[in-house]
Short mmCIF file of C-alpha atoms in Angstrom, two decimals:
data_model
loop_
_atom_site.label_atom_id
_atom_site.label_comp_id
_atom_site.label_asym_id
_atom_site.label_seq_id
_atom_site.Cartn_x
_atom_site.Cartn_y
_atom_site.Cartn_z
CA MET A 173 -62.33 40.16 201.15
CA ASN A 174 -63.48 37.39 202.69
CA ARG A 175 -63.93 34.99 199.98
CA PRO A 176 -67.94 33.64 200.41
CA ALA A 177 -67.75 30.22 201.65
CA ARG A 178 -71.72 30.00 201.22
CA ILE A 179 -73.69 31.35 198.43
CA ALA A 180 -77.40 31.24 197.94
CA VAL A 181 -78.59 31.42 194.56
CA VAL A 182 -82.46 32.71 194.29
CA GLY A 183 -84.12 31.70 190.95
CA GLY A 184 -83.68 28.39 189.17
CA GLY A 185 -84.31 29.56 185.53
CA VAL A 186 -81.39 29.29 182.78
CA LEU A 187 -79.63 32.45 184.36
CA GLY A 188 -79.67 30.88 187.81
CA ALA A 189 -79.08 27.37 187.04
CA ALA A 190 -75.80 28.58 184.90
CA LEU A 191 -74.49 30.53 187.82
CA ALA A 192 -75.07 27.95 190.39
CA HIS A 193 -73.32 25.10 188.01
CA ARG A 194 -70.61 27.34 187.25
CA LEU A 195 -69.86 28.20 191.20
CA VAL A 196 -69.86 24.31 192.05
CA ARG A 197 -67.72 23.81 189.44
CA HIS A 198 -65.10 25.77 190.92
CA ALA A 199 -63.98 27.64 187.75
CA ALA A 200 -65.16 31.04 187.66
CA SER A 201 -63.86 31.73 184.00
CA PRO A 202 -62.60 28.51 182.47
CA GLY A 203 -59.21 28.83 181.34
CA THR A 204 -58.46 32.21 182.53
CA ALA A 205 -56.32 33.76 185.58
CA GLU A 206 -59.89 34.40 187.02
CA SER A 207 -60.13 30.84 188.44
CA PRO A 208 -59.91 30.47 192.31
CA ALA A 209 -56.34 29.51 193.23
CA PRO A 210 -55.37 25.70 193.41
CA GLY A 211 -56.30 23.99 196.41
CA VAL A 212 -59.27 26.34 197.40
CA SER A 213 -62.33 24.73 197.93
CA ALA A 214 -65.33 25.52 195.88
CA PRO A 215 -68.36 27.40 197.95
CA ALA A 216 -71.07 25.63 199.20
CA VAL A 217 -73.95 26.69 196.81
CA THR A 218 -77.68 26.38 197.41
CA LEU A 219 -80.29 26.97 194.93
CA LEU A 220 -83.60 28.20 195.73
CA ASP A 221 -86.80 28.45 193.66
CA ARG A 222 -90.40 28.57 194.84
CA ALA A 223 -91.81 26.75 191.78
CA GLU A 224 -89.96 23.92 189.39
CA PRO A 225 -86.62 25.27 188.28
CA GLY A 226 -86.65 26.01 184.32
CA HIS A 227 -90.62 26.10 184.22
CA GLY A 228 -91.14 29.81 184.40
CA THR A 229 -90.25 32.50 181.98
CA SER A 230 -87.10 30.30 180.86
CA ARG A 231 -89.72 27.40 179.76
CA TRP A 232 -91.42 29.92 177.54
CA SER A 233 -88.54 31.92 176.28
CA LEU A 234 -87.64 31.77 172.44
CA ALA A 235 -83.98 31.01 173.94
CA TRP A 236 -82.45 32.63 170.66
CA LEU A 237 -78.81 32.94 171.11
CA ASN A 238 -77.63 36.06 169.32
CA SER A 239 -76.07 39.56 169.32
CA ASN A 240 -78.14 40.70 166.13
CA GLY A 241 -79.90 43.79 166.47
CA VAL A 242 -77.70 45.43 168.82
CA PRO A 243 -76.43 48.85 167.83
CA ASP A 244 -74.25 49.40 171.16
CA ARG A 245 -70.66 47.93 170.62
CA GLY A 246 -70.03 47.38 174.40
CA TYR A 247 -73.43 45.45 174.72
CA HIS A 248 -72.65 43.26 171.26
CA ASP A 249 -69.48 42.39 172.63
CA LEU A 250 -70.91 41.30 176.16
CA ARG A 251 -73.25 39.17 173.93
CA THR A 252 -70.78 37.58 171.80
CA ALA A 253 -68.66 36.63 174.54
CA SER A 254 -71.87 34.75 176.02
CA LEU A 255 -72.12 32.93 172.81
CA ASP A 256 -68.71 31.59 173.20
CA ALA A 257 -69.33 30.67 176.96
CA TRP A 258 -72.51 28.78 175.69
CA ALA A 259 -70.36 26.55 173.42
CA ARG A 260 -67.82 26.05 176.32
CA LEU A 261 -71.12 25.21 178.58
CA ALA A 262 -72.30 22.81 176.36
CA GLU A 263 -68.90 21.02 176.27
CA GLU A 264 -68.60 20.22 179.73
CA ALA A 265 -72.58 20.11 180.57
CA GLY A 266 -74.10 17.69 177.95
CA GLY A 267 -74.80 20.07 175.49
CA ALA A 268 -76.01 17.49 172.54
CA GLU A 269 -79.28 17.19 174.95
CA TRP A 270 -80.08 20.99 174.72
CA TYR A 271 -77.62 23.21 172.89
CA ARG A 272 -78.68 23.83 169.12
CA PRO A 273 -76.24 26.44 167.43
CA VAL A 274 -78.34 25.73 163.95
CA GLY A 275 -78.16 29.46 162.49
CA ASN A 276 -81.25 32.27 162.32
CA MET A 277 -82.60 33.50 158.74
CA ARG A 278 -84.44 36.81 158.71
CA TRP A 279 -86.23 38.88 155.96
CA ALA A 280 -87.69 42.23 156.25
CA ASP A 281 -91.19 43.56 155.10
CA PRO A 282 -90.68 45.42 151.70
CA THR A 283 -92.88 48.19 152.75
CA PRO A 284 -91.13 50.61 155.40
CA ALA A 285 -93.23 49.69 158.45
CA ASP A 286 -91.76 46.17 159.81
CA PRO A 287 -93.84 45.94 162.76
CA ASP A 288 -90.88 43.88 164.59
CA ASP A 289 -88.02 46.02 163.52
CA PRO A 290 -89.26 49.84 164.56
CA ALA A 291 -85.50 50.51 165.76
CA GLU A 292 -84.23 50.21 162.26
CA GLY A 293 -87.25 50.29 159.92
CA GLY A 294 -86.36 46.89 158.14
CA LYS A 295 -82.83 48.13 156.98
CA LEU A 296 -81.59 44.56 156.92
CA THR A 297 -78.70 45.28 154.69
CA GLU A 298 -77.33 48.15 156.98
CA ARG A 299 -77.61 45.60 159.93
CA VAL A 300 -75.77 42.68 158.19
CA GLN A 301 -73.04 45.31 157.19
CA ARG A 302 -72.46 46.61 160.65
CA LEU A 303 -72.44 43.15 162.20
CA ARG A 304 -69.75 42.26 159.57
CA ARG A 305 -67.63 45.11 160.29
CA TRP A 306 -67.89 44.12 164.14
CA GLY A 307 -66.75 40.39 163.06
CA TYR A 308 -70.12 38.91 163.52
CA ALA A 309 -70.99 35.97 161.02
CA ALA A 310 -73.58 37.56 158.85
CA GLU A 311 -74.47 37.78 155.01
CA LEU A 312 -76.99 38.49 152.52
CA VAL A 313 -77.96 35.32 150.74
CA PRO A 314 -80.35 35.00 147.61
CA ALA A 315 -83.56 33.52 147.91
CA GLU A 316 -82.24 30.67 145.64
CA ARG A 317 -80.07 29.27 148.57
CA ILE A 318 -82.89 28.91 150.84
CA PRO A 319 -84.24 25.51 150.20
CA ALA A 320 -80.97 24.18 150.89
CA LEU A 321 -80.58 25.71 154.15
CA GLU A 322 -83.88 25.24 155.31
CA PRO A 323 -86.13 22.56 153.43
CA ALA A 324 -89.13 22.92 155.74
CA LEU A 325 -89.54 27.04 154.45
CA ARG A 326 -91.27 28.21 151.46
CA LEU A 327 -90.33 31.69 150.93
CA PRO A 328 -92.84 34.38 149.73
CA PRO A 329 -92.29 34.99 146.06
CA GLU A 330 -91.52 38.87 146.82
CA VAL A 331 -88.57 37.97 149.15
CA ARG A 332 -85.42 38.04 146.88
CA GLU A 333 -82.88 37.90 149.74
CA VAL A 334 -82.57 36.88 153.34
CA ALA A 335 -79.77 37.74 156.01
CA TRP A 336 -78.27 34.49 157.31
CA TYR A 337 -76.71 34.35 160.82
CA PRO A 338 -74.85 30.98 160.89
CA GLU A 339 -73.54 31.24 164.28
CA GLU A 340 -76.71 31.81 166.09
CA GLY A 341 -78.79 29.26 167.73
CA TYR A 342 -81.15 28.42 170.60
CA VAL A 343 -81.38 26.36 173.86
CA ARG A 344 -83.90 23.70 174.75
CA THR A 345 -84.28 25.49 178.34
CA GLU A 346 -86.08 22.78 180.29
CA ARG A 347 -83.23 20.11 179.07
CA CYS A 348 -80.65 22.48 179.84
CA VAL A 349 -81.57 23.32 183.30
CA ALA A 350 -82.04 19.95 184.30
CA ALA A 351 -78.78 19.20 183.05
CA LEU A 352 -77.11 22.01 184.89
CA LEU A 353 -78.90 20.97 188.16
CA ALA A 354 -78.01 17.69 187.72
CA GLY A 355 -74.44 18.86 187.86
CA LEU A 356 -75.16 20.82 190.80
CA ARG A 357 -76.32 18.12 193.04
CA LYS A 358 -73.46 15.86 191.68
CA ALA A 359 -71.04 18.22 192.83
CA GLY A 360 -72.72 18.57 196.52
CA GLY A 361 -74.75 21.63 195.87
CA ASP A 362 -78.11 22.06 197.52
CA LEU A 363 -81.46 22.53 195.79
CA ARG A 364 -84.57 23.69 197.33
CA THR A 365 -87.83 24.25 195.59
CA GLY A 366 -91.38 24.94 196.41
CA SER A 367 -92.21 26.20 199.89
CA ALA A 368 -88.26 25.39 200.93
CA GLY A 369 -87.35 27.49 198.23
CA HIS A 370 -89.85 30.47 198.30
CA VAL A 371 -87.70 33.17 200.03
CA ILE A 372 -89.88 35.35 202.18
CA ALA A 373 -87.35 37.22 204.15
CA LEU A 374 -83.51 38.32 203.71
CA GLU A 375 -82.01 39.90 206.74
CA ARG A 376 -78.40 40.86 207.19
CA ALA A 377 -76.82 38.63 209.79
CA ASP A 378 -73.27 37.54 211.13
CA ILE A 379 -72.55 34.19 210.19
CA PRO A 380 -70.42 31.49 212.15
CA GLY A 381 -67.02 30.96 210.75
CA ALA A 382 -66.91 28.17 207.96
CA PRO A 383 -64.90 24.88 208.86
CA GLY A 384 -61.38 25.53 209.07
CA GLU A 385 -61.73 29.29 209.61
CA GLY A 386 -61.39 29.21 213.50
CA PRO A 387 -63.77 30.13 216.10
CA GLY A 388 -66.04 33.26 216.03
CA SER A 389 -68.14 34.73 213.22
CA ARG A 390 -67.77 37.69 210.83
CA PRO A 391 -69.98 40.06 209.68
CA GLY A 392 -72.00 40.60 206.54
CA GLY A 393 -73.81 37.52 206.04
CA TRP A 394 -77.47 37.02 205.31
CA LEU A 395 -80.17 35.19 206.90
CA LEU A 396 -82.73 33.68 204.38
CA ARG A 397 -86.05 32.57 205.45
CA THR A 398 -88.20 30.20 203.54
CA ALA A 399 -92.00 29.84 203.32
CA ASP A 400 -91.75 26.41 205.12
CA GLY A 401 -90.17 27.87 208.15
CA SER A 402 -86.44 27.26 207.39
CA THR A 403 -83.71 29.34 207.59
CA LEU A 404 -80.28 29.62 205.46
CA ARG A 405 -77.19 31.45 206.43
CA ALA A 406 -74.96 32.63 203.63
CA ASP A 407 -72.27 34.84 202.75
CA ALA A 408 -73.61 35.96 199.63
CA VAL A 409 -77.07 35.98 198.14
CA VAL A 410 -77.46 36.40 194.53
CA CYS A 411 -80.74 37.16 193.08
CA CYS A 412 -81.71 35.51 189.79
CA ALA A 413 -85.29 35.90 190.26
CA GLY A 414 -86.16 37.39 186.71
CA ARG A 415 -89.65 39.16 186.72
CA TRP A 416 -89.91 38.64 190.47
CA THR A 417 -86.43 40.44 191.17
CA PRO A 418 -88.38 43.75 192.51
CA GLN A 419 -89.97 41.52 195.22
CA VAL A 420 -86.84 39.28 196.22
CA THR A 421 -84.45 42.38 196.37
CA GLY A 422 -87.28 44.27 198.08
CA LEU A 423 -86.79 41.69 200.95
CA ALA A 424 -83.57 43.45 201.79
CA GLY A 425 -85.07 46.89 201.75
CA THR A 426 -83.98 48.08 198.12
CA PRO A 427 -85.94 46.68 195.14
CA VAL A 428 -84.35 46.65 191.83
CA PRO A 429 -87.27 48.16 189.57
CA LEU A 430 -88.31 46.65 186.51
CA VAL A 431 -91.03 47.50 183.55
CA GLU A 432 -94.35 46.64 185.67
CA PRO A 433 -95.76 43.72 183.76
CA THR A 434 -99.47 44.68 185.07
CA ALA A 435 -99.35 48.13 183.59
CA PRO A 436 -101.84 48.80 180.70
CA GLY A 437 -99.66 48.45 177.33
CA SER A 438 -96.82 47.02 178.96
CA PRO A 439 -94.13 45.37 177.05
CA ALA A 440 -93.22 42.90 179.45
CA PRO A 441 -96.25 40.44 178.80
CA GLY A 442 -95.70 38.30 175.51
CA LEU A 443 -97.56 35.75 173.81
CA VAL A 444 -96.04 32.46 173.00
CA VAL A 445 -97.43 29.70 171.11
CA ARG A 446 -96.80 25.83 170.45
CA ALA A 447 -98.02 24.27 167.46
CA GLY A 448 -97.70 20.71 165.50
CA PRO A 449 -97.25 18.46 164.51
CA VAL A 450 -94.79 19.72 161.53
CA ALA A 451 -94.65 17.08 158.64
CA THR A 452 -91.14 18.50 157.74
CA PRO A 453 -89.41 19.63 161.06
CA LEU A 454 -87.95 23.24 160.76
CA THR A 455 -84.22 22.94 161.54
CA ARG A 456 -83.13 26.72 161.66
CA ILE A 457 -84.49 29.49 163.81
CA VAL A 458 -86.82 31.79 161.15
CA HIS A 459 -87.64 35.51 161.82
CA THR A 460 -89.95 37.09 159.55
CA PRO A 461 -91.82 40.61 159.61
CA HIS A 462 -95.01 38.76 160.69
CA VAL A 463 -94.16 35.74 162.63
CA HIS A 464 -91.11 34.20 164.30
CA LEU A 465 -90.46 30.42 164.42
CA ARG A 466 -88.25 27.90 166.19
CA PRO A 467 -88.19 24.44 166.08
CA HIS A 468 -89.26 22.87 169.59
CA GLY A 469 -90.65 19.28 170.35
CA GLU A 470 -87.88 16.62 168.81
CA ASP A 471 -89.30 13.77 170.77
CA GLY A 472 -92.75 12.31 170.03
CA GLY A 473 -93.49 14.49 166.92
CA ALA A 474 -91.82 17.73 165.87
CA THR A 475 -93.59 21.01 167.08
CA VAL A 476 -92.77 24.73 166.42
CA HIS A 477 -92.49 27.94 168.98
CA LEU A 478 -94.13 30.99 167.46
CA GLU A 479 -94.20 34.58 168.66
CA ALA A 480 -94.64 37.91 166.53
CA GLY A 481 -93.67 41.38 167.30
CA ASP A 482 -97.04 43.12 166.46
CA VAL A 483 -98.89 40.73 169.12
CA HIS A 484 -99.80 42.93 172.19
CA VAL A 485 -101.39 41.10 175.10
CA GLY A 486 -101.22 41.68 178.51
CA LEU A 487 -101.73 39.55 181.84
CA HIS A 488 -105.66 40.28 181.89
CA THR A 489 -106.15 39.69 178.30
CA PRO A 490 -109.47 37.41 177.77
CA ALA A 491 -108.95 34.09 176.86
CA GLU A 492 -110.87 34.26 173.89
CA GLU A 493 -108.60 37.03 172.56
CA LEU A 494 -105.53 35.06 173.15
CA ASP A 495 -107.02 31.97 171.46
CA ARG A 496 -107.83 34.03 168.20
CA TRP A 497 -103.97 35.48 168.28
CA ALA A 498 -102.62 32.10 168.76
CA GLU A 499 -104.88 30.75 165.65
CA THR A 500 -103.39 34.00 163.60
CA LEU A 501 -99.77 33.24 164.45
CA LEU A 502 -100.64 29.44 163.09
CA THR A 503 -101.95 30.61 159.88
CA ARG A 504 -99.13 33.05 159.45
CA ALA A 505 -96.72 29.98 160.19
CA ARG A 506 -98.60 27.87 157.77
CA ALA A 507 -98.08 30.23 154.63
CA LEU A 508 -94.54 29.63 155.14
CA VAL A 509 -94.03 25.99 156.23
CA PRO A 510 -96.33 23.79 154.43
CA GLY A 511 -95.72 21.10 156.88
CA LEU A 512 -97.89 23.01 159.56
CA ALA A 513 -100.74 22.37 157.15
CA GLY A 514 -102.24 19.70 159.78
CA ALA A 515 -100.94 21.24 162.84
CA ARG A 516 -103.10 22.70 165.87
CA VAL A 517 -102.31 25.21 168.57
CA LEU A 518 -101.13 22.95 171.51
CA GLU A 519 -100.19 25.45 174.34
CA ARG A 520 -100.21 29.04 174.40
CA GLN A 521 -98.96 31.46 177.37
CA VAL A 522 -98.78 34.97 178.09
CA CYS A 523 -95.20 34.81 179.44
CA VAL A 524 -93.74 37.97 181.31
CA ARG A 525 -90.35 38.76 180.57
CA PRO A 526 -88.00 40.73 183.04
CA LEU A 527 -87.34 44.23 181.28
CA PRO A 528 -85.06 46.49 183.17
CA LEU A 529 -86.15 50.10 183.12
CA ASP A 530 -83.59 51.19 180.53
CA GLY A 531 -83.32 48.03 178.43
CA ARG A 532 -79.73 47.13 179.95
CA PRO A 533 -78.92 44.12 182.06
CA VAL A 534 -78.34 45.08 185.64
CA VAL A 535 -75.74 43.12 187.36
CA GLY A 536 -73.62 43.70 190.77
CA ARG A 537 -74.37 44.39 194.27
CA VAL A 538 -77.50 46.37 195.12
CA PRO A 539 -76.50 49.67 196.86
CA GLY A 540 -77.65 50.17 200.08
CA THR A 541 -76.98 52.89 202.92
CA GLY A 542 -73.28 53.56 203.07
CA ASP A 543 -72.43 51.75 200.15
CA GLY A 544 -68.79 51.95 198.73
CA ALA A 545 -67.62 52.44 195.30
CA ARG A 546 -66.66 48.98 194.13
CA GLN A 547 -70.42 47.61 193.09
CA GLY A 548 -69.00 44.54 191.58
CA ALA A 549 -67.34 42.45 194.09
CA GLU A 550 -68.16 44.25 197.33
CA SER A 551 -68.64 47.38 199.00
CA ALA A 552 -67.42 48.24 202.43
CA ASP A 553 -67.72 50.75 205.27
CA GLU A 554 -64.40 52.10 206.87
CA ASP A 555 -64.79 49.17 209.71
CA GLY A 556 -64.83 46.72 206.68
CA SER A 557 -68.56 45.39 207.34
CA ARG A 558 -70.21 45.32 204.20
CA THR A 559 -73.54 47.42 203.78
CA ASP A 560 -74.67 46.84 200.37
CA GLY A 561 -77.75 44.34 199.34
CA PRO A 562 -77.59 41.22 197.50
CA TYR A 563 -75.88 40.62 194.24
CA VAL A 564 -78.61 40.83 191.34
CA VAL A 565 -78.67 39.50 188.08
CA VAL A 566 -81.35 40.48 185.86
CA THR A 567 -81.71 41.10 181.98
CA HIS A 568 -84.26 40.91 179.18
CA SER A 569 -82.14 38.60 177.57
CA GLY A 570 -81.53 36.17 179.82
CA VAL A 571 -80.91 33.10 177.58
CA THR A 572 -78.36 34.55 175.45
CA LEU A 573 -76.09 36.27 178.39
CA ALA A 574 -76.75 33.34 180.88
CA ALA A 575 -73.55 31.75 180.51
CA GLY A 576 -71.43 34.79 179.77
CA LEU A 577 -72.82 36.38 183.13
CA ALA A 578 -72.41 33.21 185.00
CA GLU A 579 -68.59 33.01 184.11
CA MET A 580 -68.45 36.83 185.01
CA VAL A 581 -70.43 36.85 188.45
CA ALA A 582 -68.72 33.55 189.60
CA ALA A 583 -65.59 35.55 188.89
CA GLU A 584 -66.37 38.38 190.90
CA LEU A 585 -67.99 36.44 193.80
CA LEU A 586 -65.07 33.81 193.90
CA THR A 587 -62.03 36.62 193.52
CA GLY A 588 -63.40 39.66 194.64
CA ARG A 589 -61.99 41.56 191.64
CA PRO A 590 -64.89 43.57 189.69
CA GLU A 591 -65.15 42.43 185.97
CA PRO A 592 -64.47 45.33 183.75
CA ALA A 593 -66.92 44.48 181.10
CA LEU A 594 -69.78 44.46 183.66
CA GLU A 595 -69.27 48.15 184.79
CA PRO A 596 -71.77 49.73 182.31
CA TYR A 597 -74.53 47.35 184.09
CA ARG A 598 -74.39 47.89 187.82
CA PRO A 599 -77.37 48.59 189.99
CA THR A 600 -75.89 52.15 191.19
CA ARG A 601 -77.17 53.70 187.86
CA LEU A 602 -80.80 53.10 188.87
CA ARG A 603 -80.90 54.67 192.21
CA ARG A 604 -83.41 57.56 192.53
CA ASP A 605 -81.68 59.90 195.03
#
C-alpha cells in the first residue's frame, strides 16, 4: 500500500479534530507497534469545516465519557478503550483546560417506567452488577453518602441508593477542539473554514507524487473542490462530518445513510438547555429519571447543561414549545439543585445528533464499485488501484469514542493494517444490494 502523504479530514467537531491531531502527532497508536516507523515523516493534514470548528453538534453535546448502558460486550470494550485514550490525549494536549473525569451518578424511578431507560426499565442494580463483572468502576452507594460526593445536590426522599461511576466524566468540547486545532497548526497542519472549508465536490483523481517520491503520479487520489473555488489534492479523505455525513459521502457517489433528522418523530434531534447562575456549582454529572445535569460554565459564573429523555422535539417544533420545555427542565433541575433557585434559561438549542441506522458506529472506507475485501485500510482492484470511497467515521457517541477512534483510524491510515476492533463497524454492513 502507498502510505498517504496528504490526508484531508472533513469535519471539525471533536472527532475530526482528535483525528487530525493524532495524524500530525505522527503517533497512530501511542506506545504500540502501530506507530509509523522511525524516520518516516508524518502526513500533511488538512482539516476542513464549513463553519467554526467545534461549534456544531459538539458544542451542544452532553459530552459524557462513558460505557454505561451498553449491553454488547464488544462495543463496551471499544468505549472503555476510548476512555483510556482520552486520558492519554489529555496528558499531551493541555487537558487541564477541558478534561473533567469527575464521575457520574444515577438513580432510577421507583416506578416501572423510567422514561430515559426503556431498554432496561430502570433495572439499575442489574446494570451495576454487569458492569462490575466486566471490570468497569461502578457501585451502588447509600443516599447518606451523596452529600459528600455532590454537595450541590438534594436527593428526593424516596431515593435510597444511587449508582456511582467514579471513572466517567465529560469534556469541555469547545476548549478541547481549540486545543487540538492549536496543536494541528503548530505541527504544520492546515485548517480551512467557512467557504474555504465547505467541500462541494469530491472526485477521484491521479495525484502528483509527494516530495521525495520521484516523478510521475499515482492513481487513487482525491480532488476536493470547496465553495470558495479552491481545490485540494489528497491521497486519503476522511469524513468526520457528523450529521452531514450522507451529504459529504454522497459527493463521492455512495452516501452513508443516517437516521433522517427531519422525519416526524425522528430521534435524531434533541433539546439542550443551558441555565444559570448556580449558587453552589455542580461538580459531577447527574442522571435522574426526569432530567440530566452536567456542570457547564466555569468562568464568569457557574452554569449547568440540562437534557431529558422524555423531551421529544424536532427541527420544526415551534419556538414557544421549545421555551416551555426549557422552563420545564429548569423547574425539574431546581427541585434537585437548590443553588438553581435564582437561575434562568440562558440558551436552548435543538441539536441534531448523528444516528447510524443500526445505532452502531460506522468506521472504514465506504464501499464503491468493485470494492475489495479489506474495508479498513484499503480496497483494490487487481491492478492495485483503489476503487472504494472515502474513509468515514460517524457515531452517535462521538465524544466518548473520539479519542479512541482517532488512534485506531490513524493507525489504519498510516500503517495500512486493519484494526481488528473496528471490524464489526465497517460500512459494508449498510450496503443495499
